[in-house]
XYZ file of C-alpha atoms in Angstrom:
657
model
C 77.755 -14.746 -5.280
C 77.704 -12.351 -8.227
C 79.236 -8.943 -7.769
C 76.694 -6.097 -7.712
C 77.333 -3.054 -9.860
C 75.427 0.183 -9.251
C 75.316 3.043 -11.735
C 73.720 6.442 -11.442
C 70.118 6.291 -12.583
C 69.440 7.950 -15.918
C 67.453 11.178 -15.428
C 67.391 12.427 -19.011
C 70.927 13.836 -19.107
C 74.144 12.502 -20.664
C 72.528 9.557 -22.416
C 75.723 8.509 -24.213
C 77.599 7.942 -20.934
C 74.681 6.123 -19.310
C 74.298 3.945 -22.409
C 77.923 2.841 -22.122
C 77.448 1.861 -18.465
C 74.140 0.033 -18.872
C 75.483 -1.928 -21.831
C 78.330 -3.131 -19.624
C 75.833 -4.338 -17.013
C 73.654 -6.056 -19.624
C 76.722 -7.713 -21.107
C 77.873 -8.971 -17.686
C 74.395 -10.355 -16.967
C 74.308 -12.099 -20.343
C 71.290 -10.238 -21.720
C 72.798 -7.567 -23.990
C 71.347 -9.231 -27.092
C 67.808 -8.568 -25.827
C 67.979 -4.859 -26.723
C 68.586 -5.752 -30.388
C 66.447 -7.504 -32.986
C 66.018 -11.202 -32.232
C 68.190 -13.295 -34.577
C 66.259 -15.553 -36.945
C 68.292 -18.599 -35.908
C 67.576 -18.112 -32.184
C 64.867 -20.750 -31.656
C 64.968 -21.232 -27.883
C 61.924 -19.173 -26.842
C 62.334 -19.911 -23.137
C 65.933 -18.705 -23.080
C 65.114 -15.569 -25.106
C 62.186 -14.671 -22.837
C 64.365 -15.139 -19.755
C 67.064 -12.941 -21.306
C 64.477 -10.302 -22.231
C 62.997 -10.227 -18.707
C 66.445 -9.852 -17.147
C 67.247 -6.993 -19.526
C 63.922 -5.269 -18.724
C 64.671 -5.543 -14.998
C 68.166 -4.099 -15.425
C 66.812 -1.204 -17.499
C 64.010 -0.435 -15.034
C 66.423 -0.359 -12.109
C 68.792 1.976 -13.976
C 66.165 4.649 -14.750
C 65.066 7.567 -12.584
C 61.363 7.823 -11.751
C 60.680 10.652 -14.192
C 62.096 8.583 -17.085
C 60.702 5.240 -15.905
C 57.132 6.484 -16.144
C 57.546 7.100 -19.887
C 58.352 3.430 -20.680
C 55.673 1.867 -18.489
C 53.742 0.486 -21.467
C 56.785 -0.973 -23.258
C 56.681 -4.781 -23.211
C 60.174 -5.795 -24.374
C 63.730 -4.655 -23.697
C 64.139 -3.655 -27.340
C 61.032 -1.455 -27.202
C 62.381 0.262 -24.095
C 65.810 0.732 -25.657
C 64.446 2.101 -28.931
C 62.140 4.468 -27.054
C 64.979 5.884 -24.941
C 67.248 6.246 -27.972
C 64.536 8.081 -29.894
C 63.939 10.513 -27.042
C 67.445 11.203 -25.801
C 69.923 10.203 -28.500
C 69.474 13.129 -30.855
C 71.222 12.192 -34.095
C 70.473 15.366 -36.000
C 73.020 17.021 -38.258
C 72.660 20.184 -36.157
C 73.696 18.322 -33.009
C 76.690 16.751 -34.761
C 77.860 20.128 -36.064
C 77.443 21.682 -32.627
C 79.543 18.962 -30.949
C 82.240 19.111 -33.646
C 82.492 22.879 -33.304
C 82.762 22.535 -29.543
C 85.454 19.848 -29.897
C 87.622 21.631 -32.449
C 87.481 24.986 -30.617
C 88.045 23.579 -27.128
C 90.919 25.206 -25.236
C 92.275 24.279 -21.833
C 92.270 27.130 -19.316
C 94.869 27.660 -16.619
C 92.324 26.914 -13.884
C 91.474 23.505 -15.385
C 93.462 20.405 -14.474
C 94.631 17.968 -17.146
C 92.323 15.293 -15.723
C 89.280 17.587 -16.041
C 90.318 18.555 -19.559
C 90.719 14.897 -20.588
C 87.276 14.096 -19.162
C 85.751 16.889 -21.261
C 87.494 15.609 -24.394
C 86.476 11.990 -23.790
C 82.859 13.039 -23.245
C 82.831 14.828 -26.613
C 84.489 11.829 -28.292
C 81.829 9.535 -26.828
C 78.943 11.791 -27.877
C 80.237 12.044 -31.441
C 80.794 8.283 -31.606
C 77.137 7.776 -30.677
C 76.289 9.988 -33.675
C 78.284 7.674 -35.997
C 81.219 10.075 -36.206
C 84.343 8.108 -35.323
C 87.613 9.871 -34.473
C 90.790 7.817 -34.778
C 93.509 7.714 -32.109
C 95.913 9.859 -34.162
C 93.361 12.658 -34.557
C 92.346 12.418 -30.899
C 95.974 12.882 -29.885
C 96.311 15.893 -32.199
C 93.125 17.424 -30.784
C 94.447 16.962 -27.253
C 97.747 18.660 -28.086
C 96.168 21.587 -29.922
C 93.732 22.213 -27.058
C 96.442 22.473 -24.395
C 97.413 25.791 -22.869
C 100.342 27.709 -24.385
C 102.503 26.783 -21.412
C 102.624 23.213 -22.764
C 104.230 24.284 -26.067
C 107.602 22.734 -25.211
C 105.975 19.398 -24.393
C 104.114 19.491 -27.715
C 107.387 20.104 -29.578
C 109.059 17.191 -27.783
C 106.209 14.776 -28.482
C 105.877 15.667 -32.160
C 109.654 15.532 -32.755
C 109.800 12.059 -31.224
C 107.014 10.817 -33.510
C 108.107 12.096 -36.910
C 107.921 8.630 -38.482
C 105.050 7.127 -36.473
C 101.513 8.067 -35.569
C 100.646 9.618 -32.243
C 98.693 7.398 -29.866
C 96.081 9.167 -27.780
C 96.666 7.145 -24.591
C 100.436 7.725 -24.755
C 100.003 11.463 -25.309
C 97.470 11.714 -22.467
C 99.886 9.906 -20.133
C 102.718 12.274 -21.110
C 100.565 15.351 -20.437
C 99.493 14.002 -17.040
C 103.124 13.288 -16.167
C 104.091 16.851 -17.141
C 101.332 18.260 -14.934
C 102.537 16.186 -11.965
C 106.107 17.384 -12.547
C 104.954 21.001 -12.453
C 102.939 20.461 -9.285
C 105.958 18.935 -7.533
C 108.087 21.890 -8.614
C 105.498 24.351 -7.323
C 105.360 22.539 -3.982
C 109.132 22.796 -3.581
C 109.102 26.521 -4.305
C 105.902 27.255 -2.394
C 107.415 28.095 0.978
C 109.981 30.466 -0.524
C 107.392 32.290 -2.664
C 105.025 32.588 0.285
C 107.712 34.163 2.442
C 108.642 36.632 -0.295
C 104.995 37.485 -0.886
C 104.321 38.181 2.772
C 107.410 40.370 2.975
C 106.260 42.540 0.091
C 102.619 42.465 1.165
C 103.296 43.969 4.533
C 105.850 46.415 3.126
C 107.854 46.143 6.307
C 111.505 45.498 7.065
C 112.574 42.222 8.543
C 113.293 44.045 11.775
C 109.591 44.290 12.546
C 109.155 40.620 11.884
C 111.882 39.452 14.272
C 111.096 36.750 16.743
C 109.223 37.897 19.810
C 110.814 35.231 21.956
C 112.876 37.917 23.680
C 109.841 40.055 24.417
C 107.240 38.855 26.876
C 103.849 40.383 27.561
C 102.881 43.281 25.278
C 104.994 43.363 22.130
C 107.489 46.207 21.958
C 106.619 46.646 18.274
C 103.503 48.470 19.415
C 105.481 51.320 20.948
C 106.179 54.337 18.769
C 109.939 54.095 19.188
C 109.919 50.871 17.162
C 107.829 52.328 14.331
C 109.590 53.205 11.099
C 108.522 56.048 8.807
C 108.355 55.071 5.144
C 108.819 58.675 4.017
C 112.099 59.662 5.730
C 113.245 56.224 6.931
C 113.625 57.297 10.562
C 112.132 55.560 13.591
C 109.773 56.919 16.219
C 106.875 58.047 14.048
C 104.658 57.002 11.134
C 104.482 58.432 7.639
C 101.227 60.321 8.285
C 102.977 62.212 11.136
C 106.231 62.803 9.229
C 107.448 66.442 9.410
C 109.348 65.959 6.139
C 106.156 65.743 4.088
C 105.303 68.923 2.113
C 102.599 70.940 3.824
C 100.277 70.677 0.832
C 100.778 66.928 0.637
C 97.780 65.286 2.273
C 97.965 61.502 2.080
C 94.207 61.297 2.414
C 93.268 63.938 -0.143
C 93.029 63.568 -3.918
C 94.924 60.297 -3.843
C 94.113 56.842 -5.180
C 95.178 53.712 -3.383
C 96.632 50.467 -4.596
C 96.432 47.546 -2.215
C 99.505 46.229 -0.474
C 97.986 42.796 -0.824
C 97.729 43.253 -4.562
C 101.404 44.202 -4.899
C 102.430 41.257 -2.795
C 100.389 38.835 -4.790
C 101.756 40.254 -8.024
C 105.223 39.321 -6.771
C 103.956 35.899 -5.771
C 102.372 35.426 -9.196
C 105.483 36.411 -11.145
C 106.622 32.810 -11.454
C 103.136 31.651 -12.388
C 102.985 34.248 -15.140
C 105.999 32.819 -16.980
C 105.001 31.525 -20.401
C 101.929 33.763 -20.585
C 101.460 37.214 -22.046
C 103.761 39.916 -20.726
C 102.699 41.107 -17.273
C 102.285 44.675 -18.556
C 99.765 43.504 -21.186
C 97.202 41.911 -18.882
C 94.579 43.318 -16.534
C 94.432 42.362 -12.865
C 91.240 42.644 -10.826
C 92.387 44.312 -7.578
C 90.133 44.650 -4.523
C 92.344 47.446 -3.150
C 92.365 49.717 -6.202
C 90.274 52.879 -5.955
C 90.121 53.371 -9.733
C 90.688 51.430 -12.930
C 94.332 52.285 -13.751
C 96.989 51.729 -16.429
C 100.193 53.349 -17.646
C 99.527 52.488 -21.310
C 98.601 55.760 -23.026
C 98.184 54.025 -26.414
C 95.266 51.993 -25.056
C 92.991 55.012 -24.601
C 90.676 55.949 -27.443
C 88.862 58.727 -25.567
C 91.372 60.634 -23.449
C 91.403 63.809 -21.346
C 94.594 65.104 -19.651
C 94.207 66.042 -15.986
C 96.519 67.349 -13.285
C 96.549 66.453 -9.629
C 96.154 63.197 -7.808
C 98.616 60.451 -7.005
C 98.828 56.724 -6.550
C 101.073 55.301 -3.833
C 102.594 51.888 -4.526
C 103.612 49.353 -1.898
C 107.076 50.936 -1.488
C 105.373 54.324 -1.021
C 106.515 55.808 -4.313
C 104.062 58.451 -5.512
C 102.879 57.861 -9.102
C 101.167 60.778 -10.809
C 97.724 60.551 -12.423
C 98.062 62.433 -15.718
C 94.839 61.619 -17.535
C 91.507 59.825 -17.634
C 89.679 58.164 -20.499
C 87.936 55.152 -21.988
C 89.369 51.770 -22.938
C 87.795 48.917 -24.897
C 88.372 45.300 -23.909
C 87.783 42.193 -25.994
C 86.251 39.625 -23.660
C 86.751 35.853 -23.539
C 83.643 35.298 -25.696
C 84.629 37.804 -28.405
C 82.343 40.594 -27.245
C 83.631 44.130 -26.727
C 83.218 45.884 -23.371
C 83.804 49.592 -22.730
C 85.546 50.592 -19.479
C 85.132 54.288 -18.661
C 86.934 56.624 -16.240
C 90.208 54.718 -16.464
C 93.111 56.634 -14.852
C 96.351 57.066 -16.782
C 99.094 56.616 -14.161
C 102.699 57.117 -15.221
C 105.110 54.457 -14.003
C 102.438 51.955 -12.948
C 103.822 48.496 -13.692
C 100.510 46.674 -13.879
C 97.031 47.352 -15.211
C 94.357 47.306 -12.529
C 90.589 46.945 -12.649
C 88.983 48.080 -9.411
C 86.921 45.296 -7.849
C 84.935 47.924 -5.941
C 83.911 49.793 -9.105
C 83.013 46.538 -10.861
C 80.894 45.552 -7.875
C 79.098 48.927 -7.904
C 78.170 48.636 -11.591
C 77.421 44.886 -11.748
C 74.374 42.939 -10.622
C 76.618 40.535 -8.728
C 80.114 39.041 -8.701
C 80.758 35.341 -8.076
C 84.017 33.458 -7.481
C 84.074 29.686 -7.774
C 86.746 27.117 -8.648
C 89.314 29.729 -9.555
C 87.004 31.733 -11.846
C 85.510 35.152 -11.084
C 82.299 36.031 -12.947
C 80.879 39.551 -13.224
C 77.143 39.571 -13.987
C 74.891 42.177 -15.565
C 71.445 40.784 -14.958
C 71.629 37.105 -15.878
C 74.439 37.677 -18.384
C 78.117 37.066 -17.584
C 79.871 40.151 -18.991
C 83.370 39.590 -17.620
C 85.484 36.715 -16.316
C 88.683 36.581 -14.296
C 91.067 33.659 -13.863
C 92.777 33.034 -10.529
C 96.579 33.163 -10.792
C 97.467 33.461 -7.098
C 95.728 33.793 -3.751
C 93.025 36.504 -4.067
C 94.474 37.701 -7.386
C 92.517 37.346 -10.629
C 93.602 38.014 -14.205
C 90.977 39.271 -16.657
C 90.126 36.769 -19.386
C 90.371 39.193 -22.278
C 92.664 41.664 -23.956
C 92.821 45.370 -24.700
C 91.727 46.668 -28.092
C 93.715 49.538 -29.552
C 91.782 52.465 -31.016
C 91.752 51.169 -34.613
C 91.019 47.592 -33.554
C 88.222 48.748 -31.270
C 86.547 50.670 -34.086
C 86.722 47.713 -36.484
C 85.542 45.236 -33.850
C 82.564 47.327 -32.821
C 81.460 48.115 -36.378
C 81.849 44.609 -37.830
C 79.532 42.699 -35.518
C 77.454 45.246 -33.616
C 75.055 45.952 -36.497
C 74.538 42.257 -37.229
C 73.997 41.457 -33.564
C 71.667 44.440 -33.135
C 69.458 43.286 -36.032
C 69.584 39.718 -34.670
C 68.265 40.862 -31.295
C 65.701 43.299 -32.698
C 64.307 40.563 -34.953
C 63.660 38.359 -31.926
C 66.948 36.386 -32.189
C 66.310 35.369 -35.793
C 68.506 32.646 -37.296
C 71.528 33.492 -39.452
C 69.868 31.835 -42.450
C 66.788 34.023 -42.110
C 68.892 37.187 -41.820
C 70.893 36.246 -44.933
C 67.684 36.000 -46.935
C 66.598 39.441 -45.713
C 70.001 40.928 -46.600
C 69.830 39.417 -50.104
C 66.495 41.170 -50.567
C 68.047 44.427 -49.199
C 65.512 44.582 -46.377
C 68.059 45.352 -43.635
C 69.696 48.772 -44.142
C 73.350 48.945 -43.180
C 74.053 45.241 -43.695
C 75.665 43.853 -46.842
C 76.525 40.425 -45.458
C 75.693 38.405 -42.368
C 78.213 36.579 -40.212
C 76.401 36.089 -36.949
C 78.670 35.743 -33.883
C 77.932 32.960 -31.416
C 74.882 34.042 -29.408
C 75.013 32.228 -26.071
C 71.386 33.147 -25.371
C 70.263 31.319 -28.539
C 72.380 28.258 -27.713
C 70.979 28.107 -24.177
C 67.378 28.868 -25.076
C 66.802 26.971 -28.345
C 67.829 23.415 -27.480
C 65.108 20.970 -28.507
C 64.425 17.516 -29.790
C 64.153 16.632 -33.467
C 61.327 18.505 -35.158
C 58.038 16.857 -36.024
C 57.419 15.809 -39.597
C 55.482 18.494 -41.449
C 52.305 17.801 -43.354
C 52.079 18.338 -47.097
C 48.485 19.596 -46.866
C 47.933 23.329 -46.480
C 44.944 25.623 -46.193
C 43.992 27.391 -49.417
C 42.467 30.521 -47.879
C 42.700 32.691 -44.783
C 40.922 31.142 -41.745
C 40.104 27.944 -43.615
C 41.933 26.112 -40.819
C 43.016 27.509 -37.435
C 45.373 25.657 -35.061
C 45.363 26.254 -31.309
C 47.293 25.120 -28.245
C 47.681 26.117 -24.582
C 51.053 26.470 -22.823
C 51.528 26.553 -19.049
C 54.148 28.987 -17.739
C 56.623 27.998 -14.993
C 56.009 31.313 -13.197
C 53.084 33.704 -12.961
C 53.426 36.821 -15.124
C 53.275 40.362 -13.769
C 49.668 40.530 -14.899
C 48.783 37.291 -13.107
C 48.725 35.052 -16.200
C 49.739 31.396 -15.784
C 49.073 30.257 -19.372
C 48.916 31.533 -22.905
C 46.700 30.283 -25.708
C 47.970 30.579 -29.270
C 46.061 30.611 -32.557
C 47.705 30.090 -35.965
C 46.082 30.575 -39.340
C 47.169 27.585 -41.449
C 47.267 29.514 -44.730
C 49.197 32.656 -43.751
C 50.864 31.304 -40.570
C 49.754 34.500 -38.842
C 49.942 33.969 -35.074
C 47.945 35.422 -32.169
C 48.863 34.982 -28.504
C 46.646 35.669 -25.476
C 47.974 35.348 -21.890
C 45.270 33.907 -19.600
C 45.003 33.286 -15.857
C 43.067 29.989 -15.996
C 42.494 27.287 -18.568
C 38.794 27.975 -18.150
C 39.423 31.345 -19.836
C 40.184 29.619 -23.164
C 36.527 29.612 -24.203
C 35.982 33.358 -23.684
C 39.327 34.062 -25.380
C 38.354 32.055 -28.470
C 35.141 34.081 -28.828
C 37.152 37.324 -28.673
C 39.688 35.946 -31.159
C 36.983 34.799 -33.594
C 35.250 38.169 -33.606
C 38.520 40.034 -34.173
C 40.025 37.970 -37.000
C 36.770 37.596 -38.904
C 36.288 41.363 -38.794
C 39.900 42.023 -39.883
C 39.963 39.531 -42.746
C 36.365 39.432 -43.910
C 36.496 35.607 -43.830
C 34.871 33.089 -41.502
C 36.661 30.379 -39.522
C 35.774 27.074 -41.199
C 37.768 24.502 -39.204
C 39.395 24.531 -35.758
C 42.131 22.033 -34.760
C 43.347 21.408 -31.182
C 44.361 18.606 -28.837
C 42.004 16.741 -26.520
C 42.626 18.970 -23.510
C 39.648 19.609 -21.268
C 39.790 23.313 -22.073
C 38.765 22.465 -25.675
C 36.237 19.650 -25.103
C 33.605 21.189 -22.814
C 29.898 21.205 -23.649
C 29.872 24.990 -24.121
C 32.541 24.571 -26.815
C 30.435 22.009 -28.640
C 27.357 24.239 -28.526
C 29.331 27.292 -29.681
C 30.919 25.598 -32.689
C 27.661 23.896 -33.654
C 25.866 27.264 -33.739
C 28.714 28.950 -35.661
C 29.013 26.104 -38.169
C 32.699 25.505 -37.432
C 34.134 22.041 -38.029
C 36.148 20.529 -35.143
C 39.352 18.461 -35.483
C 41.016 16.755 -32.497
C 44.421 15.091 -32.392
C 44.856 11.503 -31.245
C 45.576 11.174 -27.532
C 49.333 11.347 -26.719
C 50.116 12.318 -30.319
C 51.100 16.007 -30.269
C 52.705 15.581 -33.712
C 49.239 15.796 -35.256
C 48.985 19.323 -33.880
C 52.476 20.077 -35.171
C 51.806 23.604 -36.452
C 50.748 24.834 -33.008
C 53.445 22.799 -31.222
C 56.219 24.191 -33.431
C 54.861 27.715 -33.170
C 54.810 27.549 -29.367
C 58.328 26.116 -29.335
C 59.631 28.925 -31.540
C 57.861 31.585 -29.481
C 59.282 30.196 -26.244
C 62.818 29.812 -27.619
C 62.911 33.450 -28.644
C 61.222 34.571 -25.446
C 63.893 32.853 -23.355
C 66.666 34.303 -25.537
C 65.229 37.822 -25.298
C 64.802 37.700 -21.519
C 68.311 36.298 -21.040
C 69.870 38.925 -23.314
C 68.046 41.759 -21.546
C 68.713 40.354 -18.053
C 64.990 40.446 -17.215
C 62.997 38.277 -14.826
C 60.969 35.273 -16.010
C 57.819 36.996 -14.757
C 57.956 39.177 -17.894
C 57.321 36.173 -20.161
C 53.840 37.373 -21.191
C 55.115 40.710 -22.494
C 58.093 39.002 -24.152
C 55.896 36.442 -25.939
C 53.806 39.240 -27.413
C 56.968 40.919 -28.658
C 58.525 37.922 -30.380
C 55.472 36.638 -32.224
C 56.380 35.445 -35.679
C 54.320 38.130 -37.402
C 57.231 40.497 -36.660
C 59.426 38.539 -39.081
C 59.324 38.505 -42.838
C 58.799 34.775 -43.197
C 60.949 32.882 -45.686
C 58.226 30.385 -46.634
C 55.954 33.318 -47.569
C 58.577 34.419 -50.114
C 59.193 37.747 -48.348
C 55.781 39.206 -49.159
C 55.762 42.145 -46.762
C 52.369 43.263 -48.044
C 51.002 39.936 -46.825
C 51.819 40.972 -43.244
C 50.092 44.329 -43.728
C 46.953 42.394 -44.625
C 46.608 41.446 -40.959
C 47.996 44.434 -39.065
C 49.270 47.939 -39.714
C 53.074 47.585 -39.695
C 53.859 50.910 -41.365
C 55.804 52.151 -38.335
C 58.245 49.262 -38.789
C 59.141 50.264 -42.364
C 61.482 52.890 -43.766
C 59.434 56.034 -44.544
C 61.499 56.618 -47.695
C 61.332 53.023 -48.897
C 58.361 50.879 -47.860
C 60.218 47.739 -48.999
C 62.783 47.987 -46.182
C 62.532 47.637 -42.409
C 63.407 50.556 -40.131
C 65.789 49.502 -37.352
C 65.052 52.267 -34.862
C 61.333 51.466 -34.536
C 61.881 47.794 -33.669
C 62.425 47.266 -29.949
C 64.886 44.877 -28.332
C 63.427 45.038 -24.831
C 60.043 43.287 -24.445
C 57.067 45.529 -25.179
C 54.627 46.151 -22.360
C 51.851 47.314 -24.667
């Protein structure tokens, strides 16, 4: 009896991995050839048909329902295979560049195991191979070594010194890295009990006397009586520090004093071994749930500083550390962005830099911890990350910017990023053209940082082929399409209908509550644009949706003398202008809402804001006056120079007008 192999059904994700698995099944069942062109010398029709039917069955059984429905009309295994490859195996240059950038910038974090890191690398290798970009074993080994954490530097030196005269082999290097990880884990296990005991000793801040065995004491523990208590101010027994008569009368432990957690100090001791090979302990920031304030002893880190007097911080050994100042510090985050931390206390003698978990929680939308990573959210945006280095202790993934560095960092990218967001997350290429024409004041060159909102929001399939024909006058041809929203807008709209003038590419968007509202919206649109332009709509192109094919539509267009054009059923490419316009509008809408941390219910207002008429279009050769033909945009231009845009009048946050 043949062995049965089950693979996860393909649901539209990770096509390259699924393709590898299904090919193995087809090969084992002897029908792999059926997904390719039939060889000319293969004359046995019965055998080929049997092979093709077996391949079709294997493919059908390996597809999820939502994907299976799309290949229902395909008659051969090759047709099915080609259809899936066309839909899900995107072989665009953009996709190849994106994967190569991700591969060559990949870095292993401390919270990631070697096995997880190798899986990530192998997935990228497989995806690039499917795009006809082959990476040899030597280069794969080099990429693995360069992506390892700094703590593996000695291993890298050993491996490269042993292979001076021969090429590195990826499998051998991967095995060596896995072996090194196992060695470290075994070492940590051996030292675990000792470190835990030391950590608990420091965490409780108590002498070993209090932790003696209670085997000699039965019933209520004697440690609860006051005579066994030890004062951490004078060192004598019989009372606690808060009751100590040796404290100065004006010294109130509860007044004007910041706390640091005993747990935090203990865990810092526990993490000392784990911190070897990283940055110096005094250079990193720890996220401490017991800290009242953000605190550091590094005066040179402040770029906005005010000396103060009064206030103390008590460490785990009850040493009072004086607060001498307060100010602002800038941090460079894991993604290259700069974050400002205000009201940071300058504490002399503090041996670690603390970010107060409580203050972060008060100012953030939410804080999540999962798989050793802490994420601080502002809206939907992750603004800060922490990496777990010991139990309940997280190290900030970022570094402090000194005053000069902070100024340079904020000036170099903030203006570019601000223009990018105000222009509806315009592409870097489009911004470069505007800078060359001196349309963006304050920018002389454009080097757009990685915008995670654009990456997340603008993923799409290959674009449709564009037509060479083009309207020769305004309103000679108008394209239209309807898009259904995933959520209802604040105004109750569930759809929007878009209209695009083929000649000028001017776009209009109308949120609507029902598809039945399309007809009344078109009448309003027609009256408006014909009045604005002085021209009449001559031809109207749309798909075959029921909202465009009713009898009232036919009567209306017959009376107005407007020619109708419909696309072929299931061929949205023929309505490519409207399809591409809707895609662009939605990409920028998603990016804007993500960047602003707003709810999806604001999509209607956001769509209005990011319409393409707000850009100076490249294909219109930067004719700003052409935009003024349709709408008064004077408020968006520099009063002193009508050829340049004015930054302060263009809004980032979606307009509610």
